[in-house]
Amino acid sequence: MSGVGSGAQGRPGDQTPGLFDVPEPPAAPALGAVKAAAVLPVARVLLETPVPHLDRPFDYLVSAELDDAARPGVRVRVPFGGRRLNGYLLERVDEPEPGVRPVPLAAVVSPEVVLDPDVLALARDVAERYAGTVADVLRAALPPRVAKVEKEEREAQEPFDPGLPEPGPWSLEDGGAAFLDALAAGESPRVVTSCPPDGGAGWATRLALAAQATLASGRGALLLVPDARDLERLCEVLDELLGAHNYARLSADDGPTPRYRAFLRAARGDVALVVGTRNAAFAPVRNLGLVSMWDDHDSSYLEPRAPYHHAREVLLLRAAQAGCAALFASAARSAEAQRLVLTGWAQELSVPRSTLRDVAPWVRAAADDFAAQRDPLLHAARVPRIAWEAAKRALESAPVLVQVARTGFLPALRCERCREAARCPKCGGPLALARSGGDPVCRWCGTYCRDFTCPHCHGKRLRAGTVGADRTAEELGRAFPGVAIVRATGADGVRSVGPTPALVISTPGAEPVAEGGYGAVLILDADAQLAPEGLRVGEDALHRWFAAASLAKGREAGGVVVLTGHASPQGRALVRWDPAGAAQRELGERSQAALPPAVRSAVLVGPAAAADRFASDIAAAAEGLRLVGPTPGEEPEEHRWILFFDHAHGPRVTSLLRRRKGLGSLRKDPVVHVRVDDPRAL
């Protein structure tokens, strides 16, 4: 067995006896005589285990043999419970905790210091905020070890002078140039901005210039993007502005070896700039001066594993910890980012309306009164007359982007007579049509349904429920003969198109950038994007529309955006090109209803009796808590509870949730999953 954890690494309140205090296990006996290190012979180790009640440091003895290698921050192996576990050496001290007889470390896995003290402090803050374990946070923060990378010869570091940046696209915003000057002067401004439309490249230039200004002040910078496509765009700008060897790129999509190599460059201090996707938020950047994020609303920033943290919140914690600058930029505006502005945590940089009218495209709604009078069949047409005319004019000199809601040909079918969704008679899954002239097939089990009979009205014929990208491409190809058709879904991997006329059919999030911008952008299926139920459906749809519309040319260059579907608040915000106003309205509605992000939330899911007991314990101990439930979970005999609480009570509630998880783990109660501030769980 291992030694007993000291508990000295916790917060001041952690040692106060309370309802959810986890009792200490008995001390372990020493396993024979080992020659201990002469100085600081006790190592405090955090185990790589998700078990909640083991989420604390344990004391181990450092032998004289491992004295030199056992440095704080290295990976180690230790005996624990009759087996060996991996862990991280946090610190070395003179004496173990009273009553503890530590056993020796088994091995130092690697001499590389991978756990920076600042990253450890950040991991503890993230675990506290999301009621998780530090080990789970570090699993996301630290990439897996690749031994051969550690043996590679380090590249010689040449002197690097980033220089002072020119304002570039920042000159459009009121205060944009002053923001860069403040970064270059070593100050720490915190900014939220909605980037004006520019054909799709300006946001990357903005982030790169902010990083350059920060580097010029002698500090480090961290830039986050949602996915590999955006990372490629940002890296192209950085390669030209700063050089490919002067930053590290951290992304799981690059593979284990390049990712670990880039991580070591940052950990060793070889580079002061790190760019990457979600988990790069924990990158060990020294003397951090700026954290920046593009499109914080994107769901890719949500960690799919416990503790289900969001990269935006990690950067907010990191900015507070380091006292550094922060930049949150996007084409639209999330309710969370707007809350940062309203609370005074960040200032807003915006483009004057007079300038915005010139650089933004002309946005037209197909459902407005003028369009309805000109097109009597508007209510029945998927591509209304106004969209056809806009596409026809734009195709004379430029490509046209068509955003559709779904991939496939006809991804959803309905009964032609009663309009009920067509379901598979075998498993109940939705029926779809993969190609023209094909047979309906179940999207769940793959069974072909050649002789469909509606169970509701006994009809035999099917009609389209939704139209996918493939069917749209076929229809537009017939309508515009001789025009090239480009499919750009997530599977196609099309990142950019040229300036020549073409119809680009894309799903949300996969839109390629057009050289010089699109002459027209058609947003189809707007009603379908707003149809699902959910707290963030309208906000999600508006972000997708702004992302697509920002790829169009400006009004002066003839750029136009056509939004189909019925009138909606989201559509009106797009027509006005007012992302901040839309976010303000969304946040106001959430505040009135006491829903996130105006308040915080936690979702408890587990076996009925265990979940009910867990919720009851938290409700009895926490103040300012609103408990909703129970409702049935996804599994049989499973209950789901939702907890709503004010931001002011957040630290207390999440601390109670952590303690209660640890107590349940120690008692070996059935597992109750806890998801704090996770929009997918609501």
XYZ file of C-alpha atoms in Angstrom:
682
model
C 0.000 0.000 0.000
C 1.013 3.597 -0.400
C 1.522 6.189 2.257
C -1.321 8.325 3.485
C -2.113 11.607 1.729
C -1.072 14.684 3.585
C -3.975 16.876 2.542
C -1.667 19.881 2.814
C -2.260 20.819 -0.805
C -5.947 21.639 -0.366
C -7.667 24.923 0.236
C -7.893 26.440 3.719
C -11.483 25.293 4.169
C -10.834 21.721 3.099
C -9.764 20.559 6.571
C -12.854 21.861 8.369
C -14.987 18.927 9.544
C -18.339 18.909 7.847
C -21.132 16.817 6.432
C -19.146 15.513 3.475
C -15.633 15.176 4.997
C -13.914 11.996 3.816
C -12.244 10.090 6.681
C -8.540 9.312 6.436
C -7.607 5.673 5.726
C -5.266 4.026 8.239
C -1.543 4.630 7.927
C 0.430 2.130 5.877
C 3.467 0.309 7.277
C 6.888 0.844 5.697
C 8.164 -1.979 3.479
C 11.687 -2.578 4.719
C 14.681 -0.352 5.080
C 15.465 1.991 2.175
C 18.261 4.549 2.133
C 16.405 7.845 1.877
C 17.563 10.980 0.100
C 19.604 13.249 2.333
C 17.583 16.371 1.555
C 13.799 16.618 1.279
C 13.259 12.845 1.421
C 9.449 12.894 1.202
C 7.648 13.295 -2.132
C 4.020 14.287 -2.386
C 2.407 12.507 -5.310
C -0.919 12.953 -7.082
C -2.160 9.636 -8.446
C -3.484 9.234 -11.970
C -6.817 7.812 -10.879
C -10.372 9.067 -11.389
C -11.499 7.768 -7.971
C -12.873 10.861 -6.183
C -11.797 9.992 -2.639
C -8.187 9.548 -3.798
C -8.068 13.058 -5.254
C -5.357 14.363 -2.911
C -1.585 14.083 -2.515
C 0.000 10.990 -0.992
C 3.380 10.889 0.771
C 6.137 8.633 -0.566
C 9.768 8.147 0.348
C 12.452 9.270 -2.123
C 15.379 6.874 -2.156
C 18.941 8.110 -2.567
C 19.002 6.339 -5.934
C 16.102 8.448 -7.267
C 17.140 11.680 -5.549
C 18.372 13.511 -8.653
C 15.549 12.392 -10.962
C 12.672 12.905 -8.515
C 11.987 16.563 -9.217
C 8.641 18.337 -8.799
C 6.594 18.028 -11.993
C 7.943 14.675 -13.248
C 5.941 11.528 -13.901
C 6.440 8.733 -11.361
C 5.213 5.218 -10.584
C 4.205 4.299 -7.067
C 2.916 1.237 -5.209
C -0.722 1.550 -4.223
C -3.174 -1.089 -3.075
C -1.085 -4.028 -4.241
C -0.391 -2.599 -7.687
C 1.579 0.205 -9.284
C -0.027 3.439 -10.440
C 1.242 6.399 -12.390
C 1.288 9.816 -10.819
C 2.892 13.243 -10.696
C 5.430 14.380 -8.127
C 4.041 17.659 -6.780
C 6.697 18.677 -4.266
C 9.354 17.407 -1.880
C 9.311 18.115 1.837
C 11.316 17.288 4.941
C 8.726 15.317 6.881
C 5.607 13.320 6.060
C 2.304 14.155 7.667
C 1.979 13.064 11.312
C 1.209 9.375 11.617
C 2.268 8.599 8.051
C 5.008 6.041 7.297
C 5.663 6.554 3.575
C 6.774 3.728 1.312
C 9.383 4.316 -1.426
C 8.680 5.592 -4.922
C 8.840 2.733 -7.403
C 10.326 4.698 -10.318
C 10.668 8.043 -12.035
C 9.046 7.467 -15.419
C 10.679 10.408 -17.180
C 13.091 13.188 -16.199
C 10.992 15.748 -18.108
C 9.166 18.253 -15.920
C 5.719 18.147 -17.519
C 3.563 19.518 -14.694
C 4.207 23.223 -14.294
C 3.237 24.740 -10.888
C 0.956 27.260 -12.599
C -0.748 24.479 -14.577
C -1.198 22.468 -11.371
C -2.816 25.472 -9.690
C -5.046 25.941 -12.737
C -6.023 22.250 -12.712
C -7.033 22.549 -9.069
C -9.156 25.611 -9.839
C -10.833 23.837 -12.765
C -11.519 20.745 -10.648
C -13.030 22.944 -7.948
C -15.203 24.848 -10.401
C -16.532 21.728 -12.112
C -16.730 19.467 -9.037
C -14.223 17.096 -10.602
C -10.898 15.535 -9.713
C -7.512 17.090 -10.406
C -6.381 13.856 -12.043
C -9.218 14.064 -14.572
C -8.265 17.646 -15.414
C -4.591 16.714 -15.832
C -5.579 13.877 -18.166
C -6.858 16.559 -20.550
C -4.110 19.076 -19.785
C -1.035 16.864 -20.277
C -0.569 14.880 -23.511
C 0.500 11.229 -23.292
C 4.242 10.669 -23.106
C 6.136 9.705 -26.270
C 9.547 8.507 -25.064
C 11.377 8.902 -28.362
C 10.503 12.603 -28.512
C 12.283 13.213 -25.210
C 15.471 11.774 -26.710
C 15.444 14.075 -29.737
C 18.091 16.748 -29.882
C 16.713 20.163 -29.013
C 16.770 22.723 -31.785
C 19.054 25.704 -31.348
C 17.043 28.773 -30.417
C 17.848 31.789 -32.522
C 17.141 35.292 -31.207
C 13.600 36.306 -32.104
C 12.346 39.861 -32.312
C 8.601 39.884 -33.100
C 8.566 43.644 -33.680
C 5.655 45.979 -33.059
C 2.535 45.169 -35.093
C 0.660 47.485 -37.403
C -3.025 47.903 -36.489
C -4.205 46.171 -39.686
C -7.859 45.071 -39.318
C -7.879 46.319 -35.717
C -8.104 49.849 -37.122
C -11.800 49.195 -37.899
C -12.757 48.915 -34.215
C -12.982 51.936 -31.963
C -10.046 51.402 -29.627
C -8.575 48.529 -31.632
C -5.194 50.170 -32.207
C -5.084 51.259 -28.543
C -5.684 47.633 -27.535
C -2.559 46.528 -29.426
C -0.553 49.401 -27.952
C -1.601 48.380 -24.439
C -0.491 44.787 -25.049
C 2.861 45.934 -26.428
C 3.348 48.169 -23.374
C 2.943 45.193 -21.010
C -0.585 46.044 -19.878
C -3.409 43.522 -19.471
C -6.627 44.738 -21.117
C -9.552 42.315 -21.348
C -11.615 42.584 -24.494
C -14.705 41.059 -26.121
C -15.267 41.824 -29.804
C -17.476 40.687 -32.661
C -15.262 40.793 -35.727
C -16.777 42.554 -38.761
C -17.255 40.460 -41.921
C -14.150 40.328 -44.079
C -14.382 37.256 -46.270
C -13.186 34.911 -43.536
C -9.503 35.750 -42.953
C -9.539 38.846 -40.747
C -10.195 37.078 -37.420
C -6.971 35.073 -37.718
C -5.013 38.242 -38.471
C -6.534 39.918 -35.421
C -5.479 37.108 -33.090
C -2.009 36.948 -34.631
C -1.456 40.700 -34.248
C -2.565 40.553 -30.612
C -0.064 37.748 -30.021
C 2.699 39.708 -31.767
C 2.051 42.756 -29.575
C 2.186 40.575 -26.452
C 5.450 38.927 -27.526
C 6.904 42.372 -28.173
C 6.356 43.154 -24.483
C 8.461 40.138 -23.490
C 5.509 38.013 -22.411
C 3.947 34.784 -23.675
C 0.622 34.283 -25.440
C -1.939 31.498 -25.849
C -4.406 31.382 -28.770
C -7.304 28.897 -28.958
C -9.499 27.925 -31.915
C -12.354 25.383 -32.076
C -11.111 22.886 -34.663
C -8.408 21.829 -37.108
C -9.825 23.951 -39.946
C -9.549 27.167 -37.947
C -6.155 26.096 -36.637
C -4.844 25.791 -40.190
C -6.105 29.293 -41.022
C -4.486 30.777 -37.939
C -1.185 28.967 -38.525
C -1.020 30.239 -42.108
C -1.199 33.808 -40.808
C 1.318 33.150 -38.022
C 3.771 31.506 -40.428
C 3.789 34.649 -42.518
C 3.784 37.102 -39.615
C 6.111 35.446 -37.076
C 7.614 32.369 -38.715
C 6.677 28.700 -38.293
C 9.463 27.984 -35.764
C 8.487 30.711 -33.326
C 5.352 29.104 -31.926
C 4.126 25.677 -30.838
C 0.971 24.081 -32.193
C -0.997 21.815 -29.838
C -3.785 19.726 -31.325
C -4.833 16.117 -30.833
C -5.603 15.938 -34.573
C -1.869 16.232 -35.315
C -1.157 12.890 -33.637
C 0.620 11.906 -30.387
C 4.203 12.516 -31.540
C 3.838 16.057 -32.993
C 1.587 17.018 -30.103
C 4.058 15.874 -27.444
C 6.951 17.501 -29.299
C 5.086 20.820 -29.366
C 4.176 20.438 -25.691
C 7.818 19.936 -24.708
C 8.853 23.023 -26.677
C 6.473 25.069 -24.550
C 7.325 23.276 -21.289
C 11.057 23.789 -21.828
C 10.556 27.470 -22.613
C 11.725 27.194 -26.230
C 8.697 29.162 -27.471
C 6.556 31.858 -25.883
C 3.509 31.432 -28.148
C 1.214 28.404 -28.184
C -1.768 27.939 -30.503
C -4.150 25.030 -30.474
C -7.550 23.548 -29.862
C -9.510 22.846 -26.667
C -6.902 21.321 -24.349
C -4.194 23.774 -25.345
C -5.865 26.015 -22.749
C -3.576 24.286 -20.221
C -0.354 24.771 -22.221
C 2.656 25.626 -19.998
C 3.328 29.110 -21.404
C 5.856 31.002 -19.316
C 5.241 34.591 -18.231
C 1.774 34.483 -19.738
C 0.598 37.868 -20.993
C -2.428 37.039 -23.171
C -5.093 34.358 -23.466
C -7.252 34.530 -26.573
C -10.094 32.507 -28.034
C -11.880 32.529 -31.354
C -15.640 31.744 -31.297
C -16.060 30.752 -27.641
C -19.614 29.549 -28.362
C -18.431 26.587 -30.456
C -19.348 23.237 -28.887
C -15.896 21.850 -29.720
C -14.568 23.697 -26.669
C -16.564 21.414 -24.353
C -14.502 18.541 -22.952
C -16.480 15.304 -23.528
C -14.884 13.563 -20.524
C -15.149 14.322 -16.807
C -15.165 16.928 -15.417
C -16.722 18.260 -18.686
C -15.046 21.661 -18.515
C -15.317 24.394 -21.137
C -12.107 25.923 -22.498
C -13.560 29.425 -22.152
C -13.899 28.999 -18.395
C -10.382 27.555 -18.222
C -9.032 30.702 -19.892
C -11.046 32.915 -17.545
C -9.561 31.119 -14.547
C -6.132 31.361 -16.098
C -6.455 35.078 -16.807
C -7.428 35.655 -13.177
C -4.578 33.483 -11.950
C -1.892 35.132 -14.111
C -3.371 38.631 -14.144
C -2.939 38.654 -17.913
C -4.822 40.146 -20.859
C -7.749 38.329 -22.455
C -9.343 38.472 -25.898
C -12.612 36.757 -26.854
C -13.439 37.276 -30.518
C -16.107 35.781 -32.774
C -18.323 36.604 -35.709
C -21.350 36.554 -33.399
C -21.526 36.958 -29.612
C -22.244 34.325 -26.983
C -24.405 35.085 -23.974
C -21.435 34.179 -21.761
C -19.180 36.707 -23.510
C -21.875 39.376 -23.240
C -22.092 38.694 -19.519
C -18.352 39.429 -19.232
C -19.041 42.845 -20.749
C -22.061 43.585 -18.560
C -20.261 42.621 -15.343
C -17.339 44.868 -16.257
C -14.834 42.011 -16.416
C -14.100 42.907 -20.051
C -14.606 45.897 -22.284
C -16.330 45.729 -25.654
C -14.605 46.758 -28.861
C -17.039 47.431 -31.692
C -17.033 48.765 -35.226
C -18.946 52.041 -35.763
C -22.250 51.521 -37.568
C -21.175 53.859 -40.385
C -18.152 51.639 -41.085
C -20.106 48.426 -40.584
C -22.626 49.403 -43.268
C -19.801 49.470 -45.809
C -17.886 46.331 -44.832
C -20.889 44.105 -44.070
C -22.872 42.452 -46.867
C -26.456 43.399 -47.602
C -28.576 40.928 -45.625
C -32.048 40.242 -46.967
C -34.734 38.111 -45.315
C -36.920 36.144 -47.713
C -39.827 36.464 -45.278
C -40.023 40.260 -45.253
C -43.141 41.973 -46.620
C -41.498 43.233 -49.819
C -40.202 39.791 -50.770
C -43.557 38.195 -49.963
C -45.401 40.598 -52.285
C -43.038 39.843 -55.183
C -43.084 36.075 -54.669
C -46.588 34.597 -54.142
C -45.119 31.079 -53.814
C -42.661 32.121 -51.103
C -44.343 30.033 -48.412
C -43.956 26.824 -50.428
C -40.496 27.313 -51.960
C -37.335 26.040 -50.292
C -35.250 28.372 -52.479
C -37.392 31.505 -52.917
C -37.204 33.882 -55.847
C -35.072 36.421 -53.994
C -32.415 33.745 -53.417
C -32.435 32.611 -57.069
C -31.969 36.170 -58.259
C -29.139 36.864 -55.822
C -27.333 33.673 -56.851
C -27.773 34.360 -60.551
C -26.288 37.862 -60.284
C -23.384 36.785 -58.085
C -22.455 33.834 -60.323
C -21.554 36.230 -63.088
C -18.267 37.009 -61.329
C -17.888 35.187 -57.996
C -18.682 31.951 -56.151
C -21.906 31.531 -54.187
C -22.154 29.774 -50.829
C -25.292 27.787 -50.012
C -25.610 26.710 -46.383
C -27.924 23.743 -45.775
C -28.853 22.210 -42.442
C -28.062 18.540 -43.102
C -25.751 16.238 -45.025
C -26.969 13.426 -47.264
C -29.651 13.335 -49.937
C -32.984 13.163 -48.097
C -31.899 12.564 -44.483
C -35.489 12.516 -43.191
C -38.681 11.207 -44.808
C -42.357 11.664 -43.980
C -45.600 10.040 -44.995
C -47.012 11.982 -47.942
C -50.588 11.668 -46.672
C -50.394 12.414 -42.898
C -46.917 14.010 -42.712
C -45.843 11.767 -39.808
C -42.139 10.895 -39.658
C -41.368 7.666 -41.512
C -39.961 5.034 -39.160
C -38.274 1.676 -39.641
C -40.705 -1.204 -38.909
C -37.830 -3.223 -37.437
C -36.194 -0.846 -34.913
C -38.206 2.383 -35.087
C -35.326 4.408 -36.478
C -35.776 7.276 -38.970
C -35.932 6.419 -42.673
C -33.769 8.309 -45.166
C -32.996 8.280 -48.882
C -29.295 8.038 -49.698
C -29.555 8.801 -53.422
C -32.007 9.618 -56.173
C -34.027 6.562 -57.194
C -32.860 4.511 -54.221
C -34.886 2.706 -51.584
C -35.584 4.144 -48.130
C -33.060 2.924 -45.565
C -33.051 3.092 -41.757
C -30.383 5.429 -40.375
C -30.102 3.289 -37.222
C -30.009 -0.363 -38.291
C -29.392 -0.005 -42.050
C -32.457 -2.046 -43.041
C -33.948 -1.210 -46.462
C -37.694 -0.555 -46.387
C -38.894 -1.129 -49.953
C -42.591 -1.563 -49.103
C -43.335 1.247 -46.690
C -46.766 1.431 -45.028
C -47.526 4.263 -42.636
C -48.767 2.845 -39.297
C -50.886 5.978 -38.735
C -52.832 6.356 -41.998
C -51.658 3.299 -44.020
C -50.303 5.546 -46.748
C -47.744 4.076 -49.149
C -45.959 7.158 -50.486
C -43.150 9.167 -48.926
C -42.065 12.783 -49.173
C -38.988 14.699 -48.079
C -38.874 15.703 -44.425
C -35.605 17.565 -44.788
C -33.349 18.020 -47.800
C -29.636 17.331 -47.477
C -26.562 18.760 -49.158
C -26.476 16.109 -51.906
C -30.064 16.714 -52.988
C -29.504 20.485 -52.865
C -26.449 20.135 -55.079
C -28.461 18.075 -57.575
C -31.300 20.622 -57.695
C -29.041 23.664 -58.051
C -26.927 21.882 -60.625
C -29.995 21.522 -62.843
C -31.022 25.130 -62.204
C -27.578 26.545 -63.090
C -26.195 24.320 -65.857
C -22.526 24.804 -66.620
C -21.696 26.136 -63.137
C -19.234 24.109 -61.084
C -20.703 22.454 -57.977
C -18.514 22.079 -54.877
C -19.697 19.967 -51.932
C -18.211 21.061 -48.615
C -19.433 18.956 -45.713
C -17.310 17.812 -42.801
C -16.333 14.650 -44.680
C -15.255 16.490 -47.842
C -12.473 18.530 -46.234
C -12.719 21.497 -48.594
C -11.008 24.431 -46.851
C -10.994 27.080 -49.582
C -12.239 27.820 -53.079
C -11.011 30.175 -55.772
C -12.566 33.433 -56.957
C -14.180 31.932 -60.085
C -17.969 31.368 -60.220
C -19.083 28.162 -58.498
C -21.910 26.925 -56.288
C -20.518 25.777 -52.936
C -22.990 23.577 -51.026
C -21.970 23.378 -47.386
C -23.246 22.288 -44.006
C -22.843 24.572 -40.955
C -19.268 24.752 -39.702
C -17.747 23.317 -42.885
C -17.959 26.444 -45.088
C -14.749 26.983 -47.057
C -13.254 30.446 -47.401
C -13.510 31.964 -50.876
C -10.635 34.004 -52.257
C -11.926 37.571 -52.306
C -15.171 36.552 -50.565
C -18.458 35.107 -51.829
C -20.659 37.185 -54.105
C -23.726 35.782 -52.349
C -24.479 33.562 -49.366
C -27.806 31.694 -49.285
C -28.846 30.367 -45.865
C -31.444 27.681 -46.533
C -33.488 25.656 -44.059
C -33.469 28.399 -41.430
C -36.736 27.091 -39.994
C -35.278 23.591 -39.719
C -32.294 24.954 -37.789
C -34.638 26.663 -35.330
C -37.043 23.711 -35.031
C -35.310 21.512 -32.403
C -36.115 22.123 -28.759
C -33.380 23.226 -26.404
C -32.077 26.103 -24.346
C -29.532 27.238 -26.945
C -31.184 26.378 -30.261
C -31.735 29.986 -31.333
C -28.272 31.063 -30.210
C -26.664 28.113 -32.022
C -28.502 28.887 -35.252
C -27.568 32.575 -35.155
C -23.892 31.718 -34.675
C -24.025 29.443 -37.713
C -25.666 32.174 -39.795
C -23.185 34.861 -38.778
C -20.291 32.496 -39.489
C -21.556 31.885 -43.023
C -22.590 35.497 -43.697
C -19.177 36.820 -42.627
C -17.628 34.999 -45.609
C -19.469 37.245 -48.097
C -18.065 40.334 -49.750
C -18.987 43.702 -48.299
C -21.923 45.724 -49.533
C -19.657 48.074 -51.497
C -18.340 45.038 -53.427
C -21.859 43.757 -54.120
C -21.990 41.057 -51.440
C -25.461 39.891 -50.420
C -26.809 37.370 -47.895
C -30.279 35.842 -48.231
C -31.909 34.212 -45.204
C -34.847 31.927 -45.957
C -37.582 30.819 -43.595
C -40.088 32.638 -41.432
C -39.347 35.792 -39.482
C -37.585 35.253 -36.148
C -35.657 37.361 -33.607
C -32.479 35.656 -34.760
C -33.208 36.550 -38.370
C -33.817 40.186 -37.486
C -30.491 40.316 -35.623
C -28.717 39.017 -38.725
C -30.444 41.561 -40.971
C -29.343 44.376 -38.639
C -25.919 42.743 -38.222
C -26.209 43.154 -34.477
C -24.594 40.190 -32.677
C -24.131 42.138 -29.438
C -27.806 43.119 -29.371
C -28.861 39.514 -29.962
C -26.618 38.318 -27.137
C -28.004 41.031 -24.851
C -31.582 39.961 -25.631
C -30.708 36.292 -25.082
C -29.012 37.032 -21.764
C -31.945 39.185 -20.649
C -34.428 36.386 -21.338
C -32.238 33.899 -19.492
C -31.987 36.275 -16.522
C -35.776 36.598 -16.301
C -36.156 32.824 -16.395
C -33.175 32.268 -14.022
C -31.414 30.035 -16.546
C -27.725 29.720 -17.487
C -25.559 31.672 -18.010
C -27.432 34.142 -15.795
C -27.165 31.441 -13.121
C -25.021 28.334 -12.809
C -26.220 24.749 -13.010
C -25.342 21.185 -12.141
C -26.994 18.025 -13.436
C -26.996 14.842 -11.331
C -27.708 11.525 -13.074
C -27.557 8.083 -11.525
C -29.526 5.142 -10.097
C -32.768 6.459 -8.643
C -32.113 5.918 -4.936
C -28.490 7.093 -5.096
C -29.302 10.184 -7.173
C -32.202 11.135 -4.869
C -29.998 10.790 -1.798
C -27.209 12.805 -3.420
C -29.595 15.633 -4.361
C -31.159 15.627 -0.896
C -27.753 15.897 0.807
C -26.704 18.841 -1.369
C -30.025 20.638 -0.905
C -29.710 20.290 2.871
C -26.173 21.705 2.964
C -26.223 24.431 0.274
C -27.839 27.850 0.365
C -29.486 29.609 -2.560
C -30.150 26.353 -4.398
C -33.086 25.650 -6.715
C -33.652 21.935 -7.186
C -35.600 20.578 -10.177
C -36.525 16.914 -10.439
C -36.421 14.061 -10.394
C -37.075 13.138 -14.005
C -36.382 9.789 -15.665
C -32.865 9.340 -16.995
C -31.854 7.657 -20.235
C -31.388 4.282 -18.522
C -34.088 2.291 -16.683
C -34.419 3.064 -12.956
C -32.312 6.176 -13.386
C -33.125 9.641 -12.018
C -31.993 13.049 -13.174
C -31.837 16.178 -11.010
C -30.987 19.741 -12.028
C -29.519 22.219 -9.573
C -29.604 25.969 -10.277
C -27.594 28.362 -8.122
C -26.299 31.928 -8.244
C -22.748 32.717 -9.326
C -22.071 34.055 -5.827
C -22.919 30.654 -4.311
C -21.024 28.731 -7.000
C -17.783 27.988 -5.097
C -19.685 26.715 -2.064
C -22.004 24.471 -4.100
C -19.251 22.945 -6.245
C -17.146 22.328 -3.130
C -20.069 20.441 -1.580
C -20.542 18.461 -4.788
C -16.870 17.413 -4.738
C -17.038 16.375 -1.091
C -20.236 14.409 -1.628
C -18.706 12.593 -4.618
C -15.690 11.678 -2.493
C -17.884 10.382 0.315
C -19.954 8.287 -2.086
C -16.784 6.903 -3.648
C -15.376 5.927 -0.245
C -18.641 4.210 0.732
C -18.771 2.516 -2.686
C -22.211 3.943 -3.373
C -23.621 3.638 -6.904
C -22.006 6.255 -9.125
C -23.900 9.527 -9.577
C -22.545 11.547 -12.496
C -22.210 15.292 -11.920
C -22.024 17.780 -14.807
C -21.531 21.393 -13.823
C -22.377 24.209 -16.272
C -22.682 21.774 -19.175
C -25.151 23.153 -21.781
C -25.445 19.714 -23.390
C -26.875 18.285 -20.175
C -29.769 20.776 -19.906
